[in-house]
CSV table of C-alpha atoms in Angstrom, one decimal:
chain,number,residue,atom,x,y,z
Q,758,UNK,CA,-42.1,-34.9,56.4
Q,759,UNK,CA,-42.7,-37.0,53.3
Q,760,UNK,CA,-40.9,-40.1,54.5
Q,761,UNK,CA,-41.4,-40.3,58.2
Q,762,UNK,CA,-44.0,-43.0,57.8
Q,763,UNK,CA,-41.4,-45.3,56.2
Q,764,UNK,CA,-39.1,-45.3,59.2
Q,765,UNK,CA,-39.5,-48.0,61.9
Q,766,UNK,CA,-41.3,-46.6,64.9
Q,767,UNK,CA,-38.4,-47.4,67.2
Q,768,UNK,CA,-36.1,-45.2,65.0
Q,769,UNK,CA,-38.4,-42.2,64.7
Q,770,UNK,CA,-37.2,-40.5,68.0
Q,771,UNK,CA,-33.5,-40.7,67.2
Q,772,UNK,CA,-34.0,-39.8,63.6
Q,773,UNK,CA,-35.4,-36.4,64.7
Q,774,UNK,CA,-32.1,-35.7,66.4
Q,775,UNK,CA,-29.6,-36.5,63.6
Q,776,UNK,CA,-28.7,-33.1,62.2
Q,777,UNK,CA,-27.9,-32.5,58.6
Q,778,UNK,CA,-24.4,-31.1,58.1
Q,779,UNK,CA,-25.9,-28.2,56.1
Q,780,UNK,CA,-22.7,-27.7,54.1
Q,781,UNK,CA,-22.0,-24.2,52.8
Q,782,UNK,CA,-18.8,-23.0,51.2
Q,783,UNK,CA,-18.5,-20.0,53.6
Q,784,UNK,CA,-18.9,-22.1,56.8
Q,785,UNK,CA,-16.9,-25.2,55.8
Q,786,UNK,CA,-13.8,-24.3,57.7
Q,787,UNK,CA,-15.8,-23.7,60.9
Q,788,UNK,CA,-17.7,-27.0,60.5
Q,789,UNK,CA,-14.4,-28.9,60.1
Q,790,UNK,CA,-12.9,-27.2,63.2
Q,791,UNK,CA,-16.0,-27.9,65.2
Q,792,UNK,CA,-16.2,-31.6,64.2
Q,793,UNK,CA,-12.5,-32.1,65.0
Q,794,UNK,CA,-12.8,-30.5,68.4
Q,795,UNK,CA,-15.8,-32.7,69.2
Q,796,UNK,CA,-14.0,-35.8,68.0
Q,797,UNK,CA,-11.0,-35.0,70.1
Q,798,UNK,CA,-13.1,-34.2,73.2
Q,799,UNK,CA,-14.9,-37.6,72.8
Q,800,UNK,CA,-11.7,-39.7,72.7
Q,801,UNK,CA,-11.4,-42.2,75.6
Q,802,UNK,CA,-8.7,-42.2,78.2
Q,803,UNK,CA,-5.4,-43.9,77.2
Q,804,UNK,CA,-5.7,-47.7,77.2
Q,805,UNK,CA,-2.6,-49.7,77.9
Q,806,UNK,CA,-4.0,-52.5,75.6
Q,807,UNK,CA,-3.5,-50.3,72.5
Q,808,UNK,CA,-0.8,-47.9,71.3
Q,809,UNK,CA,-1.7,-44.8,69.2
Q,810,UNK,CA,0.8,-43.1,67.0
Q,811,UNK,CA,0.7,-40.2,64.5
Q,812,UNK,CA,2.6,-40.9,61.3
Q,813,UNK,CA,3.6,-38.8,58.4
Q,814,UNK,CA,3.6,-40.8,55.2
Q,815,UNK,CA,5.0,-39.6,51.9
Q,816,UNK,CA,2.2,-38.3,49.7
Q,817,UNK,CA,1.7,-39.1,46.0
Q,818,UNK,CA,4.1,-37.4,43.6
Q,819,UNK,CA,4.8,-33.8,44.8
Q,820,UNK,CA,1.8,-33.7,47.1
Q,821,UNK,CA,2.3,-33.1,50.9
Q,822,UNK,CA,2.8,-35.8,53.4
Q,823,UNK,CA,-0.3,-37.7,54.5
Q,824,UNK,CA,-1.1,-37.8,58.2
Q,825,UNK,CA,-2.1,-41.2,59.5
Q,826,UNK,CA,-3.2,-42.4,62.9
Q,827,UNK,CA,-1.9,-45.8,63.7
Q,828,UNK,CA,-3.4,-48.1,66.3
Q,829,UNK,CA,-1.7,-51.3,67.4
Q,830,UNK,CA,-2.6,-53.8,70.2
Q,831,UNK,CA,0.2,-54.0,72.7
Q,832,UNK,CA,1.6,-57.4,73.8
Q,833,UNK,CA,0.8,-59.1,70.5
Q,834,UNK,CA,3.7,-60.2,68.3
Q,835,UNK,CA,3.6,-59.5,64.6
Q,836,UNK,CA,3.3,-59.7,61.8
Q,837,UNK,CA,-0.2,-58.3,62.3
Q,838,UNK,CA,-3.1,-58.1,59.8
Q,839,UNK,CA,-3.9,-54.6,58.8
Q,840,UNK,CA,-7.2,-52.6,58.6
Q,841,UNK,CA,-6.8,-49.5,56.5
Q,842,UNK,CA,-9.6,-47.0,57.4
Q,843,UNK,CA,-10.9,-44.1,55.3
Q,844,UNK,CA,-13.1,-41.7,57.2
Q,845,UNK,CA,-16.5,-40.3,56.1
Q,846,UNK,CA,-17.5,-36.7,55.7
Q,847,UNK,CA,-18.9,-36.2,52.2
Q,848,UNK,CA,-15.4,-35.7,50.8
Q,849,UNK,CA,-15.4,-32.2,52.4
Q,850,UNK,CA,-15.1,-32.7,56.2
Q,851,UNK,CA,-13.9,-35.3,58.7
Q,852,UNK,CA,-10.7,-36.6,60.2
Q,853,UNK,CA,-9.3,-39.9,61.6
Q,854,UNK,CA,-10.1,-38.8,65.2
Q,855,UNK,CA,-13.8,-39.1,64.6
Q,856,UNK,CA,-13.6,-42.9,65.0
Q,857,UNK,CA,-10.9,-42.9,67.6
Q,858,UNK,CA,-12.8,-44.8,70.3
Q,859,UNK,CA,-14.0,-47.4,67.9
Q,860,UNK,CA,-10.5,-47.9,66.4
Q,861,UNK,CA,-9.0,-48.4,69.8
Q,862,UNK,CA,-11.5,-51.2,70.4
Q,863,UNK,CA,-11.2,-52.7,67.0
Q,864,UNK,CA,-7.4,-53.0,67.1
Q,865,UNK,CA,-7.6,-54.9,70.4
Q,866,UNK,CA,-10.7,-57.0,69.6
Q,867,UNK,CA,-9.4,-58.0,66.1
Q,868,UNK,CA,-5.7,-58.3,67.0
Q,869,UNK,CA,-4.8,-56.1,64.1
Q,870,UNK,CA,-2.9,-52.9,63.2
Q,871,UNK,CA,-5.3,-50.2,62.1
Q,872,UNK,CA,-4.2,-47.2,60.0
Q,873,UNK,CA,-6.7,-44.3,59.6
Q,874,UNK,CA,-5.9,-41.9,56.7
Q,875,UNK,CA,-6.2,-38.1,57.0
Q,876,UNK,CA,-6.6,-37.7,53.2
Q,877,UNK,CA,-6.9,-34.2,51.6
Q,878,UNK,CA,-10.4,-32.8,51.4
Q,879,UNK,CA,-12.4,-31.1,48.6
Q,880,UNK,CA,-13.0,-28.5,47.3
Q,881,UNK,CA,-9.4,-27.4,48.1
Q,882,UNK,CA,-8.2,-30.7,46.7
Q,883,UNK,CA,-10.5,-32.1,44.1
Q,884,UNK,CA,-10.3,-35.6,42.5
Q,885,UNK,CA,-8.0,-37.5,42.4
Q,886,UNK,CA,-6.2,-36.0,45.4
Q,887,UNK,CA,-8.0,-38.0,48.1
Q,888,UNK,CA,-7.8,-41.5,46.5
Q,889,UNK,CA,-4.2,-40.9,45.5
Q,890,UNK,CA,-3.4,-40.1,49.2
Q,891,UNK,CA,-5.0,-43.4,50.2
Q,892,UNK,CA,-3.1,-45.3,47.6
Q,893,UNK,CA,0.2,-43.7,48.8
Q,894,UNK,CA,-0.5,-44.9,52.4
Q,895,UNK,CA,-1.3,-48.4,51.1
Q,896,UNK,CA,2.0,-48.3,49.2
Q,897,UNK,CA,3.9,-47.2,52.2
Q,898,UNK,CA,2.4,-50.0,54.3
Q,899,UNK,CA,3.8,-52.5,51.8
Q,900,UNK,CA,7.2,-50.9,51.6
Q,901,UNK,CA,7.5,-50.7,55.4
Q,902,UNK,CA,5.7,-53.8,56.5
Q,903,UNK,CA,8.7,-55.6,57.9
Q,904,UNK,CA,9.8,-52.6,60.0
Q,905,UNK,CA,6.3,-52.2,61.5
Q,906,UNK,CA,5.5,-55.9,61.8
Q,907,UNK,CA,2.7,-56.1,59.3
Q,908,UNK,CA,1.3,-59.0,57.2
Q,909,UNK,CA,0.8,-57.5,53.7
Q,910,UNK,CA,-1.1,-60.6,52.6
Q,911,UNK,CA,-3.9,-59.6,55.1
Q,912,UNK,CA,-4.7,-56.0,54.4
Q,913,UNK,CA,-8.3,-54.9,54.1
Q,914,UNK,CA,-9.8,-51.5,53.6
Q,915,UNK,CA,-12.9,-50.1,55.4
Q,916,UNK,CA,-14.7,-46.8,55.1
Q,917,UNK,CA,-18.0,-45.2,55.7
Q,918,UNK,CA,-19.9,-42.6,53.6
Q,919,UNK,CA,-17.2,-40.8,51.5
Q,920,UNK,CA,-14.6,-43.1,53.1
Q,921,UNK,CA,-16.6,-46.1,51.7
Q,922,UNK,CA,-16.6,-44.5,48.3
Q,923,UNK,CA,-12.9,-44.0,48.5
Q,924,UNK,CA,-12.4,-47.6,49.7
Q,925,UNK,CA,-14.3,-48.9,46.7
Q,926,UNK,CA,-12.4,-46.7,44.3
Q,927,UNK,CA,-9.1,-47.7,46.0
Q,928,UNK,CA,-9.9,-51.3,45.4
Q,929,UNK,CA,-10.4,-50.6,41.7
Q,930,UNK,CA,-7.2,-48.7,41.5
Q,931,UNK,CA,-5.3,-51.5,43.3
Q,932,UNK,CA,-6.7,-54.0,40.9
Q,933,UNK,CA,-5.9,-52.0,37.8
Q,934,UNK,CA,-2.3,-50.9,38.8
Q,935,UNK,CA,-1.4,-54.5,39.9
Q,936,UNK,CA,1.3,-53.5,42.3
Q,937,UNK,CA,-0.2,-55.3,45.3
Q,938,UNK,CA,-3.6,-56.7,46.4
Q,939,UNK,CA,-6.3,-56.1,49.1
Q,940,UNK,CA,-7.8,-59.0,51.0
Q,941,UNK,CA,-11.2,-57.4,51.4
Q,942,UNK,CA,-13.2,-54.2,51.2
Q,943,UNK,CA,-15.9,-53.2,53.8
Q,944,UNK,CA,-18.1,-50.4,52.6
Q,945,UNK,CA,-20.5,-48.8,55.0
Q,946,UNK,CA,-23.2,-46.6,53.4
Q,947,UNK,CA,-20.6,-45.7,50.7
Q,948,UNK,CA,-20.8,-42.7,48.4
Q,949,UNK,CA,-20.5,-44.7,45.1
Q,950,UNK,CA,-22.3,-42.7,42.4
Q,951,UNK,CA,-22.0,-39.0,41.6
Q,952,UNK,CA,-25.2,-39.3,39.6
Q,953,UNK,CA,-27.1,-39.3,42.8
Q,954,UNK,CA,-26.3,-35.6,43.0
Q,955,UNK,CA,-28.7,-35.1,40.1
Q,956,UNK,CA,-31.2,-38.0,40.4
Q,957,UNK,CA,-31.8,-37.8,44.1
Q,958,UNK,CA,-33.1,-34.2,43.7
Q,959,UNK,CA,-36.0,-35.7,41.7
Q,960,UNK,CA,-36.8,-38.5,44.2
Q,961,UNK,CA,-39.4,-37.6,46.9
Q,962,UNK,CA,-38.4,-40.7,49.0
Q,963,UNK,CA,-34.7,-40.1,49.3
Q,964,UNK,CA,-32.5,-37.7,51.3
Q,965,UNK,CA,-34.8,-36.3,53.9
Q,966,UNK,CA,-32.9,-37.3,57.0
Q,967,UNK,CA,-29.3,-36.8,58.1
Q,968,UNK,CA,-27.6,-37.0,54.7
Q,969,UNK,CA,-29.8,-34.7,52.6
Q,970,UNK,CA,-30.0,-34.2,48.8
Q,971,UNK,CA,-28.4,-30.8,49.2
Q,972,UNK,CA,-25.4,-32.1,51.3
Q,973,UNK,CA,-24.9,-35.0,48.8
Q,974,UNK,CA,-24.9,-32.6,45.9
Q,975,UNK,CA,-22.4,-30.3,47.7
Q,976,UNK,CA,-20.0,-33.1,48.4
Q,977,UNK,CA,-20.0,-34.5,44.9
Q,978,UNK,CA,-19.7,-31.1,43.3
Q,979,UNK,CA,-16.8,-30.2,45.6
Q,980,UNK,CA,-15.0,-33.4,44.5
Q,981,UNK,CA,-15.7,-33.2,40.8
Q,982,UNK,CA,-16.7,-29.7,40.0
Q,983,UNK,CA,-18.7,-29.2,36.7
Q,984,UNK,CA,-18.0,-32.8,35.7
Q,985,UNK,CA,-20.4,-34.2,38.4
Q,986,UNK,CA,-23.2,-36.3,36.8
Q,987,UNK,CA,-21.6,-36.1,33.4
Q,988,UNK,CA,-20.5,-38.9,31.0
Q,989,UNK,CA,-16.7,-39.0,31.7
Q,990,UNK,CA,-16.4,-39.4,35.5
Q,991,UNK,CA,-13.7,-41.8,36.5
Q,992,UNK,CA,-14.5,-44.9,38.5
Q,993,UNK,CA,-11.6,-43.9,40.8
Q,994,UNK,CA,-13.9,-40.9,41.7
Q,995,UNK,CA,-17.2,-42.7,41.7
Q,996,UNK,CA,-16.9,-46.5,41.8
Q,997,UNK,CA,-20.4,-47.1,40.4
Q,998,UNK,CA,-19.0,-45.9,37.1
Q,999,UNK,CA,-16.9,-49.0,36.8
Q,1000,UNK,CA,-18.0,-51.3,34.0
Q,1001,UNK,CA,-16.0,-54.3,35.2
Q,1002,UNK,CA,-16.0,-55.6,38.8
Q,1003,UNK,CA,-14.0,-58.7,38.2
Q,1004,UNK,CA,-10.8,-59.3,40.1
Q,1005,UNK,CA,-11.9,-57.2,43.1
Q,1006,UNK,CA,-11.5,-58.5,46.7
Q,1007,UNK,CA,-14.2,-60.0,48.8
Q,1008,UNK,CA,-16.7,-57.2,49.6
Q,1009,UNK,CA,-19.1,-56.5,52.4
Q,1010,UNK,CA,-21.6,-53.7,51.7
Q,1011,UNK,CA,-24.0,-52.3,54.2
Q,1012,UNK,CA,-26.5,-49.6,53.3
Q,1013,UNK,CA,-29.6,-48.2,55.0
Q,1014,UNK,CA,-33.0,-48.8,53.4
Q,1015,UNK,CA,-33.6,-45.0,52.9
Q,1016,UNK,CA,-30.1,-44.0,52.0
Q,1017,UNK,CA,-30.3,-41.9,48.8
């Protein structure tokens, strides 16, 4: 391994057991089903301190409804602040259930309502389907805030990996459309730049563990098709393409030292 010596000695044993997704078009549906089954099996027992509800929110335009998992601490009077979560999965896999245990805890610990979006996946739904689904859910939260006891002045967005990329793109879209605002964005190892699908292939120090160069290229290509790495990619697809970052909400960005 070219980069094993760069990993802290305490992290070497677990790093050997983090499997790469190994995305392939012919096995993608099986990977999705397996991941969902594992996520559901790992869900904790019901907790009376938090309620969990499945919602169906109108999609953008003529698109299908968007499934959303809603978590709310019981016994707390609204209006509650809101955390809008966008799951990871390289734009091609994943579901809200994957963070189910964490979301139950977050809703209680933070005293907030948490909505996790089951946005449409690529390649069946390329850009801009996923980010428009997320925008539609955010719009629904504003339009139905009083009914659900939500404080629309305190809505933040959080996402990891592809979800972090979507969160960053959503923040740009919210700023540019000007219909409402986000209080903050929390980006965890976000997929921000489609050009990594090309540049990372030439970097011997990137993409050897967990999220490989091949998986990264597969995810971006599924989202963008032949446009990936080109000149005209929208910042709503790859937020690093944005030339102007003014007017964005407060941002927390965390990334691993060897993340490609």
